Coordinates of C-alpha atoms and ligand atoms in Angstrom, one line a residue:
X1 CA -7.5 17.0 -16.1
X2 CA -4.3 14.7 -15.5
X3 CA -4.7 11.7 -13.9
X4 CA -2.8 12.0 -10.1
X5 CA -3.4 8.3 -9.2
X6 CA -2.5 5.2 -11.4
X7 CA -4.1 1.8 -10.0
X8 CA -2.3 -1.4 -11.9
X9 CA -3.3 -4.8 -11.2
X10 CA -1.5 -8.0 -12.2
X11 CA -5.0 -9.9 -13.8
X12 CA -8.6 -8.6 -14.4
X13 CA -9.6 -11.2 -12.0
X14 CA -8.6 -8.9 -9.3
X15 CA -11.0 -6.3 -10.5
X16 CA -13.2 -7.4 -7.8
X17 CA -11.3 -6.4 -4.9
X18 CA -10.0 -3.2 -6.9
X19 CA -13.3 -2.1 -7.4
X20 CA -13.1 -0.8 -3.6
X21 CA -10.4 1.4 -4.3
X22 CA -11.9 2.9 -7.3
X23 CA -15.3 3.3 -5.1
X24 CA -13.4 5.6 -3.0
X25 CA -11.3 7.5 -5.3
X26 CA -14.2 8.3 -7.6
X27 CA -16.4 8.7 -4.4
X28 CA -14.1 11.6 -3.5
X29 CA -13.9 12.7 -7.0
X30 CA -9.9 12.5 -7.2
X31 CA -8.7 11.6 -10.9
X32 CA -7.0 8.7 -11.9
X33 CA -6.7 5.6 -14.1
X34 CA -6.3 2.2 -14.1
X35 CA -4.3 -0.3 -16.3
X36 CA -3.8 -4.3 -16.3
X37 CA -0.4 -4.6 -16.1
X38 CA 1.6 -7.9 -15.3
X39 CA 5.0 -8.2 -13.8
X40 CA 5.7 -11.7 -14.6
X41 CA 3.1 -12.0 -18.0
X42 CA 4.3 -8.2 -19.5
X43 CA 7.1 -7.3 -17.8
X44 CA 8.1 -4.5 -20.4
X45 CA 4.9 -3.2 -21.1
X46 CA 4.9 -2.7 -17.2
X47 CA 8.1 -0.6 -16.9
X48 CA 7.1 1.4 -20.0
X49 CA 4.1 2.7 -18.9
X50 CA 5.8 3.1 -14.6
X51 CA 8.5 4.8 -16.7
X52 CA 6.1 7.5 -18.6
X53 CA 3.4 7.8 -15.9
X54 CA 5.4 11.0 -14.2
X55 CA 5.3 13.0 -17.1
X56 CA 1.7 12.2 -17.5
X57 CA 1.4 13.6 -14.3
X58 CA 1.0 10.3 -12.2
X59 CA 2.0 10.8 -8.2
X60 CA 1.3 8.1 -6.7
X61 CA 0.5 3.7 -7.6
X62 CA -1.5 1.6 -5.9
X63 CA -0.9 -1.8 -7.2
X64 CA -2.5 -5.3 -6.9
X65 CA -1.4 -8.5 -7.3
X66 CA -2.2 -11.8 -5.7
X67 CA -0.1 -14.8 -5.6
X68 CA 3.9 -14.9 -6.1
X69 CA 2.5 -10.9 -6.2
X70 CA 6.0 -8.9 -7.8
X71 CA 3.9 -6.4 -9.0
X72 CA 4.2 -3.7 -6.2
X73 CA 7.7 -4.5 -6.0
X74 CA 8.9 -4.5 -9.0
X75 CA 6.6 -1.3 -10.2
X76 CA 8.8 0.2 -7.3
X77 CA 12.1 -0.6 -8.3
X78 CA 11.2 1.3 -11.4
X79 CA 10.0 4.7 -9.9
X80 CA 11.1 7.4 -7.2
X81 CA 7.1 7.5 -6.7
X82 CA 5.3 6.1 -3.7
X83 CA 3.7 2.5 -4.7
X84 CA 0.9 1.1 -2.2
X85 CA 0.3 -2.5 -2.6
X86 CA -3.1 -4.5 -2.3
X87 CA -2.0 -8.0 -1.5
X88 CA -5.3 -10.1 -3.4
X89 CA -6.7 -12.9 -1.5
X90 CA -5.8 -16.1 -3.1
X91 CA -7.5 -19.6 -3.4
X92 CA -5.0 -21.5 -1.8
X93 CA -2.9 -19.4 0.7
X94 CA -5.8 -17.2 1.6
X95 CA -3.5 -13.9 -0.1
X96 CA -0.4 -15.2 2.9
X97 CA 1.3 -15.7 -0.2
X98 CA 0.6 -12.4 -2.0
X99 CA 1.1 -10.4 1.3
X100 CA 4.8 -11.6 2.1
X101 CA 5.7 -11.1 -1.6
X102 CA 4.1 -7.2 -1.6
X103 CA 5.4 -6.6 2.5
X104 CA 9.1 -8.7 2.1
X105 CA 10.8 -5.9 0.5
X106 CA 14.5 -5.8 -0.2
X107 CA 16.3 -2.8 1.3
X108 CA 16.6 0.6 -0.4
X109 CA 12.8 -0.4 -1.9
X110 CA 9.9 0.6 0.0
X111 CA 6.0 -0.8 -0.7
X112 CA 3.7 0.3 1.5
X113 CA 1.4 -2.6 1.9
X114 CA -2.1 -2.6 3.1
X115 CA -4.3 -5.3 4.3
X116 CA -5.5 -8.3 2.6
X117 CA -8.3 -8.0 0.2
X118 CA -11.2 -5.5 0.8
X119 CA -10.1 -3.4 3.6
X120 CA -6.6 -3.7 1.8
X121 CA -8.0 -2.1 -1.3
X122 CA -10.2 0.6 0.6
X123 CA -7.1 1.5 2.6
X124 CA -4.8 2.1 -0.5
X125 CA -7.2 4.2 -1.8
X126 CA -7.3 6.7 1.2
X127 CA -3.4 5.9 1.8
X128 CA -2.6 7.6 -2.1
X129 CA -5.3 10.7 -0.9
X130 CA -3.6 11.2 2.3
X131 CA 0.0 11.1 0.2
X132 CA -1.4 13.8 -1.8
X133 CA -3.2 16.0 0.3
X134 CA -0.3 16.7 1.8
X135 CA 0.8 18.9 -0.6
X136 CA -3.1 19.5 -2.6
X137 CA -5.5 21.2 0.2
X138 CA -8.8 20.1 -2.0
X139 CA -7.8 16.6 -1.0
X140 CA -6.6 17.3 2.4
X141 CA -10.3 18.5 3.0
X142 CA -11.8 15.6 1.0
X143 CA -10.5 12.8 3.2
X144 CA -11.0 15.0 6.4
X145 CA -14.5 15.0 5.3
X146 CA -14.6 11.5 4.6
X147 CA -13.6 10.6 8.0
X148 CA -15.6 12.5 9.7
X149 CA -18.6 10.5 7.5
X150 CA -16.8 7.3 8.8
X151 CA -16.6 8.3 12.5
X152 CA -20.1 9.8 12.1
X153 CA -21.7 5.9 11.3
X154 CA -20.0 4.5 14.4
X155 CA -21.0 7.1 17.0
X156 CA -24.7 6.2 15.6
X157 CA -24.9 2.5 16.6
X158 CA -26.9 2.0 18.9
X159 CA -26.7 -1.7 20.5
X160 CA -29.1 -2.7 22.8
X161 CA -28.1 -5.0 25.4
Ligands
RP5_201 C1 -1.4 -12.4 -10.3 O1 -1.9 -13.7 -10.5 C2 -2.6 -11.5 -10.5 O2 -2.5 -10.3 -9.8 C3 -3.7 -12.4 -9.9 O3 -4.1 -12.1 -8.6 C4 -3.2 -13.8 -10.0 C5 -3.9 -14.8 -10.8 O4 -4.1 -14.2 -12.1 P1 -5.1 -14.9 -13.1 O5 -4.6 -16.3 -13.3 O6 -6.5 -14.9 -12.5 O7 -5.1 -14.1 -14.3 O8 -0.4 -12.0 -11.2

């Protein structure tokens, strides 16, 4: 089965936060792969591999980077694919930095950037689905489903005063 979601993320210390999105994805059983991929420590491995993912039947990147974060950005600028960017929480800006590097887009190239950290990661994850369940049915149903689960565990809290 192809892979219809590529996750790249600028260091394998970002794994951690990551690790939500590929909960989800392989939560809803949805194929995909992930690669470490750096735009500033292996620039042309990274636009090789943006560069081949279509044929391999890639749709859609989430990408994570924390920091002076180009990753998104610059995995953008080499693709006519949607890219959703994780900005990763950092040390010392608390991921400000990485999310007004992955939101601060120039013109004529989009990101769509989630939230910082966690919910950021989560979120890409069911951003990509929703991307490609507009056109796959399977998935559509999938995330309807998973929604439902999530409004379900609301509606059941009971707090008592
Ligand atoms: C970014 O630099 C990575 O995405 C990571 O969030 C950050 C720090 O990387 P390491 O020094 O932990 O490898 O490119």
């Amino acid at each position: 089965m192809s892979k219809t979601v590529s996750i790249i993320m600028g260091s394998q210390s970002d794994l951690e936060i990551v690790q939500e999105a590929i909960n989800l994805l392989k939560e809803l059983t949805v194929s995909f792969e992930v690669r470490v991929l750096s735009a500033h420590r292996t620039p042309k491995e990274l636009e090789k591999y943006v560069e081949a993912a279509p044929k391999k039947g890639i749709k859609v990147f989430i990408a994570a980077a924390g920091g002076s974060a180009a990753l998104a950005g610059v995995i953008a600028s080499h693709t006519t694919l949607p890219v959703i960017g994780i900005p990763i929480e950092t040390k010392s800006l608390k991921g400000l930095d990485s999310l007004l590097s992955t939101v601060q887009m120039p013109a004529g190239i989009p990101v769509a950037c989630m939230a910082i950290g966690k919910a950021g990661a989560k979120n890409a994850a069911i951003f990509a689905l929703e991307i490609l369940g507009i056109t796959d049915k399977k998935i559509k149903s999938k995330l309807a489903g998973y929604k439902k689960q999530t409004a379900a565990k609301i509606k059941k809290i009971k707090i008592k005063p």
